[in-house]
Amino acid sequence: DTAVSQTPKYLVTQMGNDKSIKCEQNLGHDTMYWYKQDSKKFLKIMFSYNNKELIINETVPNRFSPKSPDKAHLNLHINSLELGDSAVYFCASSPLRVGTEAFFGQGTRLTVV
Amino acid sequence: ELKVEQNPLFLSMQEGKNYTIYCNYSTTSDRLYWYRQDPGKSLESLFVLLSNGAVKQEGRLMASLDTTARLSTLHITAAVHDLSATYFCAVSQDLEKLTFGTGTRLTIIP
């Protein structure tokens, strides 16, 4: 009965590859997010969707493309992976609007070699 | 742009002691959150503070908010080892995105 679930939990891949991370929430929330946590634990928002509509698109390379097929799912596709993309990526959701309490998934640790 | 700073960044304290983590933010905010993250784990919501003077307590943790000073504190009373984790504050302005602080890595030493 996991509330926000991401797959995979770990992802090791070579530079230049394309990979996807999937996220699903069963909380009935309207808003979903992708956050990136770097090696210093700093958390920064990347994208936010509200009811399948893109609300926030921070300064993120266009190699990163989110996709929300419905309000319970938000996937992240990354093209041409680079070493600097190595990080932990967290999916989160919140009821109603952006900026309300966020509930986080367990994270996907991406390592680019 | 909203900036959120926490101090200290690292904190080692002995069991049984009291300490406070500080969260300063740069512009007016409508709500402030505290989260806990255990190593290799997700973020767990601890407190939501919605108004000036708000105080919330759960066990040995107490959070407060002073919107005039743009300051929130997380006070730890009689620390125990289980409280070792990284603690983040997060602030939203006009119900825009959450901006997270730098985190405070707390280690409780027996």
mmCIF file of N, CA and C in Angstrom, chain A:
data_model
loop_
_atom_site.group_PDB
_atom_site.id
_atom_site.type_symbol
_atom_site.label_atom_id
_atom_site.label_comp_id
_atom_site.label_asym_id
_atom_site.label_seq_id
_atom_site.Cartn_x
_atom_site.Cartn_y
_atom_site.Cartn_z
ATOM 1 N N ASP A 1 0.820 -1.206 0.000
ATOM 2 C CA ASP A 1 0.000 0.000 0.000
ATOM 3 C C ASP A 1 0.854 1.257 0.000
ATOM 4 N N THR A 2 1.962 1.168 -0.746
ATOM 5 C CA THR A 2 2.887 2.297 -0.835
ATOM 6 C C THR A 2 2.191 3.503 -1.431
ATOM 7 N N ALA A 3 2.425 4.697 -0.859
ATOM 8 C CA ALA A 3 1.706 5.886 -1.286
ATOM 9 C C ALA A 3 2.286 6.466 -2.580
ATOM 10 N N VAL A 4 3.605 6.705 -2.587
ATOM 11 C CA VAL A 4 4.292 7.207 -3.777
ATOM 12 C C VAL A 4 5.402 6.209 -4.088
ATOM 13 N N SER A 5 5.312 5.563 -5.213
ATOM 14 C CA SER A 5 6.290 4.527 -5.528
ATOM 15 C C SER A 5 7.017 4.859 -6.816
ATOM 16 N N GLN A 6 8.319 4.627 -6.802
ATOM 17 C CA GLN A 6 9.175 4.899 -7.958
ATOM 18 C C GLN A 6 9.864 3.614 -8.359
ATOM 19 N N THR A 7 10.114 3.493 -9.641
ATOM 20 C CA THR A 7 10.930 2.393 -10.129
ATOM 21 C C THR A 7 11.830 2.886 -11.254
ATOM 22 N N PRO A 8 13.062 2.411 -11.308
ATOM 23 C CA PRO A 8 13.682 1.495 -10.351
ATOM 24 C C PRO A 8 14.225 2.245 -9.136
ATOM 25 N N LYS A 9 14.667 1.527 -8.144
ATOM 26 C CA LYS A 9 15.274 2.156 -6.972
ATOM 27 C C LYS A 9 16.732 2.511 -7.253
ATOM 28 N N TYR A 10 17.399 1.683 -8.016
ATOM 29 C CA TYR A 10 18.783 1.941 -8.411
ATOM 30 C C TYR A 10 18.883 1.823 -9.924
ATOM 31 N N LEU A 11 19.722 2.678 -10.498
ATOM 32 C CA LEU A 11 19.900 2.670 -11.947
ATOM 33 C C LEU A 11 21.346 3.033 -12.228
ATOM 34 N N VAL A 12 22.084 2.091 -12.821
ATOM 35 C CA VAL A 12 23.468 2.338 -13.210
ATOM 36 C C VAL A 12 23.529 2.212 -14.719
ATOM 37 N N THR A 13 24.084 3.217 -15.385
ATOM 38 C CA THR A 13 24.063 3.226 -16.834
ATOM 39 C C THR A 13 25.267 3.987 -17.365
ATOM 40 N N GLN A 14 25.550 3.790 -18.627
ATOM 41 C CA GLN A 14 26.703 4.445 -19.230
ATOM 42 C C GLN A 14 26.320 5.809 -19.787
ATOM 43 N N MET A 15 27.317 6.652 -19.884
ATOM 44 C CA MET A 15 27.128 7.956 -20.526
ATOM 45 C C MET A 15 26.555 7.778 -21.914
ATOM 46 N N GLY A 16 25.657 8.674 -22.269
ATOM 47 C CA GLY A 16 25.088 8.660 -23.608
ATOM 48 C C GLY A 16 23.813 7.857 -23.730
ATOM 49 N N ASN A 17 23.550 6.993 -22.738
ATOM 50 C CA ASN A 17 22.316 6.191 -22.801
ATOM 51 C C ASN A 17 21.090 7.043 -22.482
ATOM 52 N N ASP A 18 19.925 6.482 -22.826
ATOM 53 C CA ASP A 18 18.632 7.081 -22.474
ATOM 54 C C ASP A 18 17.957 6.178 -21.446
ATOM 55 N N LYS A 19 17.403 6.788 -20.409
ATOM 56 C CA LYS A 19 16.748 5.987 -19.370
ATOM 57 C C LYS A 19 15.476 6.687 -18.894
ATOM 58 N N SER A 20 14.593 5.885 -18.289
ATOM 59 C CA SER A 20 13.356 6.430 -17.726
ATOM 60 C C SER A 20 13.178 5.983 -16.290
ATOM 61 N N ILE A 21 12.555 6.854 -15.516
ATOM 62 C CA ILE A 21 12.163 6.536 -14.147
ATOM 63 C C ILE A 21 10.645 6.717 -14.076
ATOM 64 N N LYS A 22 9.992 5.762 -13.441
ATOM 65 C CA LYS A 22 8.531 5.831 -13.360
ATOM 66 C C LYS A 22 8.086 6.147 -11.943
ATOM 67 N N CYS A 23 6.969 6.838 -11.840
ATOM 68 C CA CYS A 23 6.421 7.193 -10.535
ATOM 69 C C CYS A 23 4.907 7.077 -10.564
ATOM 70 N N GLU A 24 4.379 6.521 -9.488
ATOM 71 C CA GLU A 24 2.933 6.381 -9.349
ATOM 72 C C GLU A 24 2.536 6.740 -7.926
ATOM 73 N N GLN A 25 1.423 7.440 -7.780
ATOM 74 C CA GLN A 25 0.917 7.717 -6.426
ATOM 75 C C GLN A 25 -0.545 7.275 -6.334
ATOM 76 N N ASN A 26 -0.870 6.679 -5.175
ATOM 77 C CA ASN A 26 -2.236 6.195 -4.964
ATOM 78 C C ASN A 26 -2.950 6.993 -3.882
ATOM 79 N N LEU A 27 -2.504 8.245 -3.707
ATOM 80 C CA LEU A 27 -3.080 9.109 -2.679
ATOM 81 C C LEU A 27 -4.233 9.960 -3.197
ATOM 82 N N GLY A 28 -4.458 9.906 -4.490
ATOM 83 C CA GLY A 28 -5.503 10.753 -5.071
ATOM 84 C C GLY A 28 -5.098 12.209 -5.179
ATOM 85 N N HIS A 29 -3.806 12.487 -5.088
ATOM 86 C CA HIS A 29 -3.334 13.871 -5.159
ATOM 87 C C HIS A 29 -3.398 14.411 -6.575
ATOM 88 N N ASP A 30 -3.540 15.747 -6.643
ATOM 89 C CA ASP A 30 -3.618 16.399 -7.951
ATOM 90 C C ASP A 30 -2.252 16.809 -8.496
ATOM 91 N N THR A 31 -1.270 16.976 -7.616
ATOM 92 C CA THR A 31 0.005 17.555 -8.024
ATOM 93 C C THR A 31 1.132 16.558 -7.798
ATOM 94 N N MET A 32 2.007 16.453 -8.784
ATOM 95 C CA MET A 32 3.174 15.581 -8.680
ATOM 96 C C MET A 32 4.424 16.341 -9.079
ATOM 97 N N TYR A 33 5.571 15.882 -8.563
ATOM 98 C CA TYR A 33 6.831 16.600 -8.741
ATOM 99 C C TYR A 33 7.968 15.618 -9.033
ATOM 100 N N TRP A 34 9.003 16.164 -9.636
ATOM 101 C CA TRP A 34 10.317 15.533 -9.638
ATOM 102 C C TRP A 34 11.297 16.477 -8.964
ATOM 103 N N TYR A 35 12.051 15.914 -7.998
ATOM 104 C CA TYR A 35 13.127 16.639 -7.326
ATOM 105 C C TYR A 35 14.435 15.903 -7.595
ATOM 106 N N LYS A 36 15.524 16.681 -7.606
ATOM 107 C CA LYS A 36 16.863 16.100 -7.716
ATOM 108 C C LYS A 36 17.624 16.396 -6.431
ATOM 109 N N GLN A 37 18.236 15.359 -5.852
ATOM 110 C CA GLN A 37 19.078 15.549 -4.673
ATOM 111 C C GLN A 37 20.513 15.206 -5.041
ATOM 112 N N ASP A 38 21.385 16.199 -4.944
ATOM 113 C CA ASP A 38 22.771 15.975 -5.352
ATOM 114 C C ASP A 38 23.580 15.324 -4.234
ATOM 115 N N SER A 39 24.878 15.176 -4.485
ATOM 116 C CA SER A 39 25.741 14.457 -3.541
ATOM 117 C C SER A 39 25.884 15.186 -2.211
ATOM 118 N N LYS A 40 25.596 16.483 -2.196
ATOM 119 C CA LYS A 40 25.650 17.240 -0.944
ATOM 120 C C LYS A 40 24.287 17.295 -0.267
ATOM 121 N N LYS A 41 23.359 16.481 -0.740
ATOM 122 C CA LYS A 41 22.018 16.374 -0.155
ATOM 123 C C LYS A 41 21.118 17.559 -0.490
ATOM 124 N N PHE A 42 21.568 18.452 -1.350
ATOM 125 C CA PHE A 42 20.742 19.597 -1.687
ATOM 126 C C PHE A 42 19.592 19.167 -2.597
ATOM 127 N N LEU A 43 18.383 19.580 -2.245
ATOM 128 C CA LEU A 43 17.167 19.190 -2.967
ATOM 129 C C LEU A 43 16.671 20.334 -3.809
ATOM 130 N N LYS A 44 16.433 20.069 -5.084
ATOM 131 C CA LYS A 44 15.941 21.127 -5.955
ATOM 132 C C LYS A 44 14.817 20.593 -6.827
ATOM 133 N N ILE A 45 13.775 21.377 -6.940
ATOM 134 C CA ILE A 45 12.645 20.953 -7.773
ATOM 135 C C ILE A 45 13.043 21.017 -9.252
ATOM 136 N N MET A 46 12.557 20.053 -10.006
ATOM 137 C CA MET A 46 12.799 20.052 -11.447
ATOM 138 C C MET A 46 11.512 20.389 -12.192
ATOM 139 N N PHE A 47 10.465 19.617 -11.901
ATOM 140 C CA PHE A 47 9.192 19.769 -12.599
ATOM 141 C C PHE A 47 8.045 19.578 -11.619
ATOM 142 N N SER A 48 6.911 20.185 -11.987
ATOM 143 C CA SER A 48 5.683 19.918 -11.262
ATOM 144 C C SER A 48 4.531 19.847 -12.248
ATOM 145 N N TYR A 49 3.653 18.894 -12.031
ATOM 146 C CA TYR A 49 2.446 18.743 -12.836
ATOM 147 C C TYR A 49 1.239 18.820 -11.913
ATOM 148 N N ASN A 50 0.201 19.476 -12.391
ATOM 149 C CA ASN A 50 -1.081 19.491 -11.695
ATOM 150 C C ASN A 50 -2.135 18.947 -12.643
ATOM 151 N N ASN A 51 -2.710 17.812 -12.282
ATOM 152 C CA ASN A 51 -3.727 17.202 -13.141
ATOM 153 C C ASN A 51 -3.258 17.060 -14.584
ATOM 154 N N LYS A 52 -2.097 16.544 -14.758
ATOM 155 C CA LYS A 52 -1.463 16.259 -16.054
ATOM 156 C C LYS A 52 -0.936 17.496 -16.771
ATOM 157 N N GLU A 53 -1.093 18.671 -16.174
ATOM 158 C CA GLU A 53 -0.627 19.897 -16.814
ATOM 159 C C GLU A 53 0.694 20.351 -16.193
ATOM 160 N N LEU A 54 1.670 20.671 -17.021
ATOM 161 C CA LEU A 54 2.968 21.148 -16.536
ATOM 162 C C LEU A 54 2.810 22.524 -15.896
ATOM 163 N N ILE A 55 3.213 22.626 -14.631
ATOM 164 C CA ILE A 55 3.085 23.875 -13.887
ATOM 165 C C ILE A 55 4.447 24.520 -13.673
ATOM 166 N N ILE A 56 5.413 23.711 -13.282
ATOM 167 C CA ILE A 56 6.752 24.219 -13.003
ATOM 168 C C ILE A 56 7.744 23.476 -13.886
ATOM 169 N N ASN A 57 8.586 24.260 -14.524
ATOM 170 C CA ASN A 57 9.667 23.691 -15.321
ATOM 171 C C ASN A 57 10.886 24.534 -15.003
ATOM 172 N N GLU A 58 11.670 24.044 -14.038
ATOM 173 C CA GLU A 58 12.843 24.809 -13.627
ATOM 174 C C GLU A 58 13.910 24.750 -14.721
ATOM 175 N N THR A 59 14.999 25.404 -14.445
ATOM 176 C CA THR A 59 16.075 25.434 -15.440
ATOM 177 C C THR A 59 16.741 24.069 -15.475
ATOM 178 N N VAL A 60 16.176 23.213 -16.285
ATOM 179 C CA VAL A 60 16.648 21.838 -16.396
ATOM 180 C C VAL A 60 16.999 21.602 -17.861
ATOM 181 N N PRO A 61 18.131 20.936 -18.139
ATOM 182 C CA PRO A 61 18.459 20.658 -19.548
ATOM 183 C C PRO A 61 17.306 19.969 -20.261
ATOM 184 N N ASN A 62 17.122 20.273 -21.533
ATOM 185 C CA ASN A 62 15.985 19.677 -22.236
ATOM 186 C C ASN A 62 16.199 18.209 -22.558
ATOM 187 N N ARG A 63 17.311 17.649 -22.083
ATOM 188 C CA ARG A 63 17.464 16.186 -22.143
ATOM 189 C C ARG A 63 16.512 15.492 -21.165
ATOM 190 N N PHE A 64 16.016 16.271 -20.207
ATOM 191 C CA PHE A 64 15.064 15.731 -19.227
ATOM 192 C C PHE A 64 13.653 16.040 -19.708
ATOM 193 N N SER A 65 12.847 15.022 -19.860
ATOM 194 C CA SER A 65 11.477 15.263 -20.306
ATOM 195 C C SER A 65 10.500 14.494 -19.434
ATOM 196 N N PRO A 66 9.665 15.223 -18.694
ATOM 197 C CA PRO A 66 8.648 14.559 -17.895
ATOM 198 C C PRO A 66 7.441 14.224 -18.761
ATOM 199 N N LYS A 67 6.683 13.244 -18.287
ATOM 200 C CA LYS A 67 5.451 12.916 -18.981
ATOM 201 C C LYS A 67 4.437 12.423 -17.959
ATOM 202 N N SER A 68 3.232 12.959 -18.028
ATOM 203 C CA SER A 68 2.185 12.583 -17.083
ATOM 204 C C SER A 68 0.983 12.052 -17.851
ATOM 205 N N PRO A 69 0.870 10.731 -17.964
ATOM 206 C CA PRO A 69 -0.253 10.157 -18.724
ATOM 207 C C PRO A 69 -1.594 10.341 -18.019
ATOM 208 N N ASP A 70 -1.565 10.405 -16.703
ATOM 209 C CA ASP A 70 -2.758 10.703 -15.907
ATOM 210 C C ASP A 70 -2.279 11.281 -14.586
ATOM 211 N N LYS A 71 -3.196 11.738 -13.753
ATOM 212 C CA LYS A 71 -2.748 12.495 -12.575
ATOM 213 C C LYS A 71 -2.094 11.616 -11.516
ATOM 214 N N ALA A 72 -2.178 10.303 -11.679
ATOM 215 C CA ALA A 72 -1.546 9.402 -10.715
ATOM 216 C C ALA A 72 -0.133 8.988 -11.124
ATOM 217 N N HIS A 73 0.282 9.365 -12.319
ATOM 218 C CA HIS A 73 1.578 8.945 -12.828
ATOM 219 C C HIS A 73 2.371 10.129 -13.361
ATOM 220 N N LEU A 74 3.666 10.100 -13.035
ATOM 221 C CA LEU A 74 4.579 11.103 -13.598
ATOM 222 C C LEU A 74 5.906 10.421 -13.837
ATOM 223 N N ASN A 75 6.268 10.306 -15.100
ATOM 224 C CA ASN A 75 7.508 9.637 -15.468
ATOM 225 C C ASN A 75 8.547 10.663 -15.884
ATOM 226 N N LEU A 76 9.803 10.252 -15.780
ATOM 227 C CA LEU A 76 10.908 11.143 -16.151
ATOM 228 C C LEU A 76 11.804 10.402 -17.119
ATOM 229 N N HIS A 77 11.967 10.953 -18.309
ATOM 230 C CA HIS A 77 12.843 10.355 -19.308
ATOM 231 C C HIS A 77 14.073 11.250 -19.464
ATOM 232 N N ILE A 78 15.221 10.614 -19.505
ATOM 233 C CA ILE A 78 16.468 11.374 -19.622
ATOM 234 C C ILE A 78 17.234 10.857 -20.842
ATOM 235 N N ASN A 79 17.517 11.748 -21.742
ATOM 236 C CA ASN A 79 18.283 11.398 -22.947
ATOM 237 C C ASN A 79 19.762 11.708 -22.770
ATOM 238 N N SER A 80 20.583 10.979 -23.478
ATOM 239 C CA SER A 80 22.023 11.280 -23.556
ATOM 240 C C SER A 80 22.614 11.575 -22.182
ATOM 241 N N LEU A 81 22.518 10.609 -21.313
ATOM 242 C CA LEU A 81 22.938 10.795 -19.928
ATOM 243 C C LEU A 81 24.389 11.241 -19.822
ATOM 244 N N GLU A 82 24.618 12.141 -18.847
ATOM 245 C CA GLU A 82 25.953 12.664 -18.580
ATOM 246 C C GLU A 82 26.353 12.329 -17.149
ATOM 247 N N LEU A 83 27.670 12.384 -16.895
ATOM 248 C CA LEU A 83 28.166 12.070 -15.555
ATOM 249 C C LEU A 83 27.486 12.941 -14.489
ATOM 250 N N GLY A 84 27.268 14.206 -14.816
ATOM 251 C CA GLY A 84 26.679 15.150 -13.872
ATOM 252 C C GLY A 84 25.226 14.880 -13.541
ATOM 253 N N ASP A 85 24.624 13.956 -14.268
ATOM 254 C CA ASP A 85 23.226 13.595 -13.966
ATOM 255 C C ASP A 85 23.141 12.636 -12.792
ATOM 256 N N SER A 86 24.266 12.104 -12.364
ATOM 257 C CA SER A 86 24.268 11.186 -11.227
ATOM 258 C C SER A 86 23.739 11.899 -9.990
ATOM 259 N N ALA A 87 22.722 11.327 -9.385
ATOM 260 C CA ALA A 87 22.046 11.952 -8.249
ATOM 261 C C ALA A 87 20.946 11.001 -7.793
ATOM 262 N N VAL A 88 20.237 11.414 -6.744
ATOM 263 C CA VAL A 88 19.021 10.702 -6.359
ATOM 264 C C VAL A 88 17.839 11.544 -6.826
ATOM 265 N N TYR A 89 16.939 10.915 -7.552
ATOM 266 C CA TYR A 89 15.760 11.602 -8.073
ATOM 267 C C TYR A 89 14.546 11.147 -7.271
ATOM 268 N N PHE A 90 13.854 12.129 -6.719
ATOM 269 C CA PHE A 90 12.668 11.845 -5.908
ATOM 270 C C PHE A 90 11.417 12.312 -6.632
ATOM 271 N N CYS A 91 10.448 11.437 -6.639
ATOM 272 C CA CYS A 91 9.107 11.809 -7.051
ATOM 273 C C CYS A 91 8.325 12.168 -5.794
ATOM 274 N N ALA A 92 7.414 13.092 -5.905
ATOM 275 C CA ALA A 92 6.590 13.483 -4.762
ATOM 276 C C ALA A 92 5.206 13.876 -5.263
ATOM 277 N N SER A 93 4.264 13.908 -4.345
ATOM 278 C CA SER A 93 2.927 14.378 -4.700
ATOM 279 C C SER A 93 2.372 15.211 -3.564
ATOM 280 N N SER A 94 1.426 16.057 -3.879
ATOM 281 C CA SER A 94 0.739 16.815 -2.835
ATOM 282 C C SER A 94 -0.719 17.022 -3.242
ATOM 283 N N PRO A 95 -1.568 17.125 -2.226
ATOM 284 C CA PRO A 95 -2.980 17.368 -2.532
ATOM 285 C C PRO A 95 -3.150 18.791 -3.049
ATOM 286 N N LEU A 96 -4.094 18.987 -3.891
ATOM 287 C CA LEU A 96 -4.404 20.337 -4.363
ATOM 288 C C LEU A 96 -3.197 20.967 -5.025
ATOM 289 N N ARG A 97 -2.813 22.139 -4.540
ATOM 290 C CA ARG A 97 -1.890 22.970 -5.295
ATOM 291 C C ARG A 97 -0.419 22.694 -5.024
ATOM 292 N N VAL A 98 0.385 23.176 -5.941
ATOM 293 C CA VAL A 98 1.831 23.242 -5.740
ATOM 294 C C VAL A 98 2.092 24.044 -4.476
ATOM 295 N N GLY A 99 3.121 23.659 -3.720
ATOM 296 C CA GLY A 99 3.489 24.420 -2.534
ATOM 297 C C GLY A 99 2.826 23.938 -1.265
ATOM 298 N N THR A 100 1.941 22.972 -1.382
ATOM 299 C CA THR A 100 1.382 22.345 -0.181
ATOM 300 C C THR A 100 2.250 21.144 0.191
ATOM 301 N N GLU A 101 1.925 20.514 1.312
ATOM 302 C CA GLU A 101 2.774 19.454 1.859
ATOM 303 C C GLU A 101 3.016 18.370 0.817
ATOM 304 N N ALA A 102 4.275 18.031 0.631
ATOM 305 C CA ALA A 102 4.650 17.033 -0.364
ATOM 306 C C ALA A 102 4.974 15.707 0.308
ATOM 307 N N PHE A 103 4.546 14.615 -0.337
ATOM 308 C CA PHE A 103 4.814 13.258 0.125
ATOM 309 C C PHE A 103 5.752 12.617 -0.890
ATOM 310 N N PHE A 104 6.863 12.097 -0.393
ATOM 311 C CA PHE A 104 7.937 11.674 -1.272
ATOM 312 C C PHE A 104 7.967 10.164 -1.480
ATOM 313 N N GLY A 105 8.411 9.788 -2.674
ATOM 314 C CA GLY A 105 8.734 8.398 -2.951
ATOM 315 C C GLY A 105 10.079 8.049 -2.347
ATOM 316 N N GLN A 106 10.501 6.799 -2.538
ATOM 317 C CA GLN A 106 11.720 6.319 -1.890
ATOM 318 C C GLN A 106 12.983 6.742 -2.622
ATOM 319 N N GLY A 107 12.850 7.338 -3.789
ATOM 320 C CA GLY A 107 14.008 7.834 -4.525
ATOM 321 C C GLY A 107 14.565 6.816 -5.506
ATOM 322 N N THR A 108 15.193 7.320 -6.554
ATOM 323 C CA THR A 108 15.915 6.497 -7.530
ATOM 324 C C THR A 108 17.348 7.001 -7.576
ATOM 325 N N ARG A 109 18.270 6.142 -7.185
ATOM 326 C CA ARG A 109 19.678 6.539 -7.221
ATOM 327 C C ARG A 109 20.227 6.235 -8.607
ATOM 328 N N LEU A 110 20.502 7.287 -9.356
ATOM 329 C CA LEU A 110 21.024 7.159 -10.716
ATOM 330 C C LEU A 110 22.534 7.372 -10.700
ATOM 331 N N THR A 111 23.255 6.411 -11.239
ATOM 332 C CA THR A 111 24.706 6.523 -11.353
ATOM 333 C C THR A 111 25.072 6.394 -12.823
ATOM 334 N N VAL A 112 25.719 7.420 -13.332
ATOM 335 C CA VAL A 112 26.148 7.411 -14.734
ATOM 336 C C VAL A 112 27.657 7.180 -14.753
ATOM 337 N N VAL A 113 28.074 6.163 -15.480
ATOM 338 C CA VAL A 113 29.514 5.802 -15.505
ATOM 339 C C VAL A 113 30.086 5.991 -16.901
#
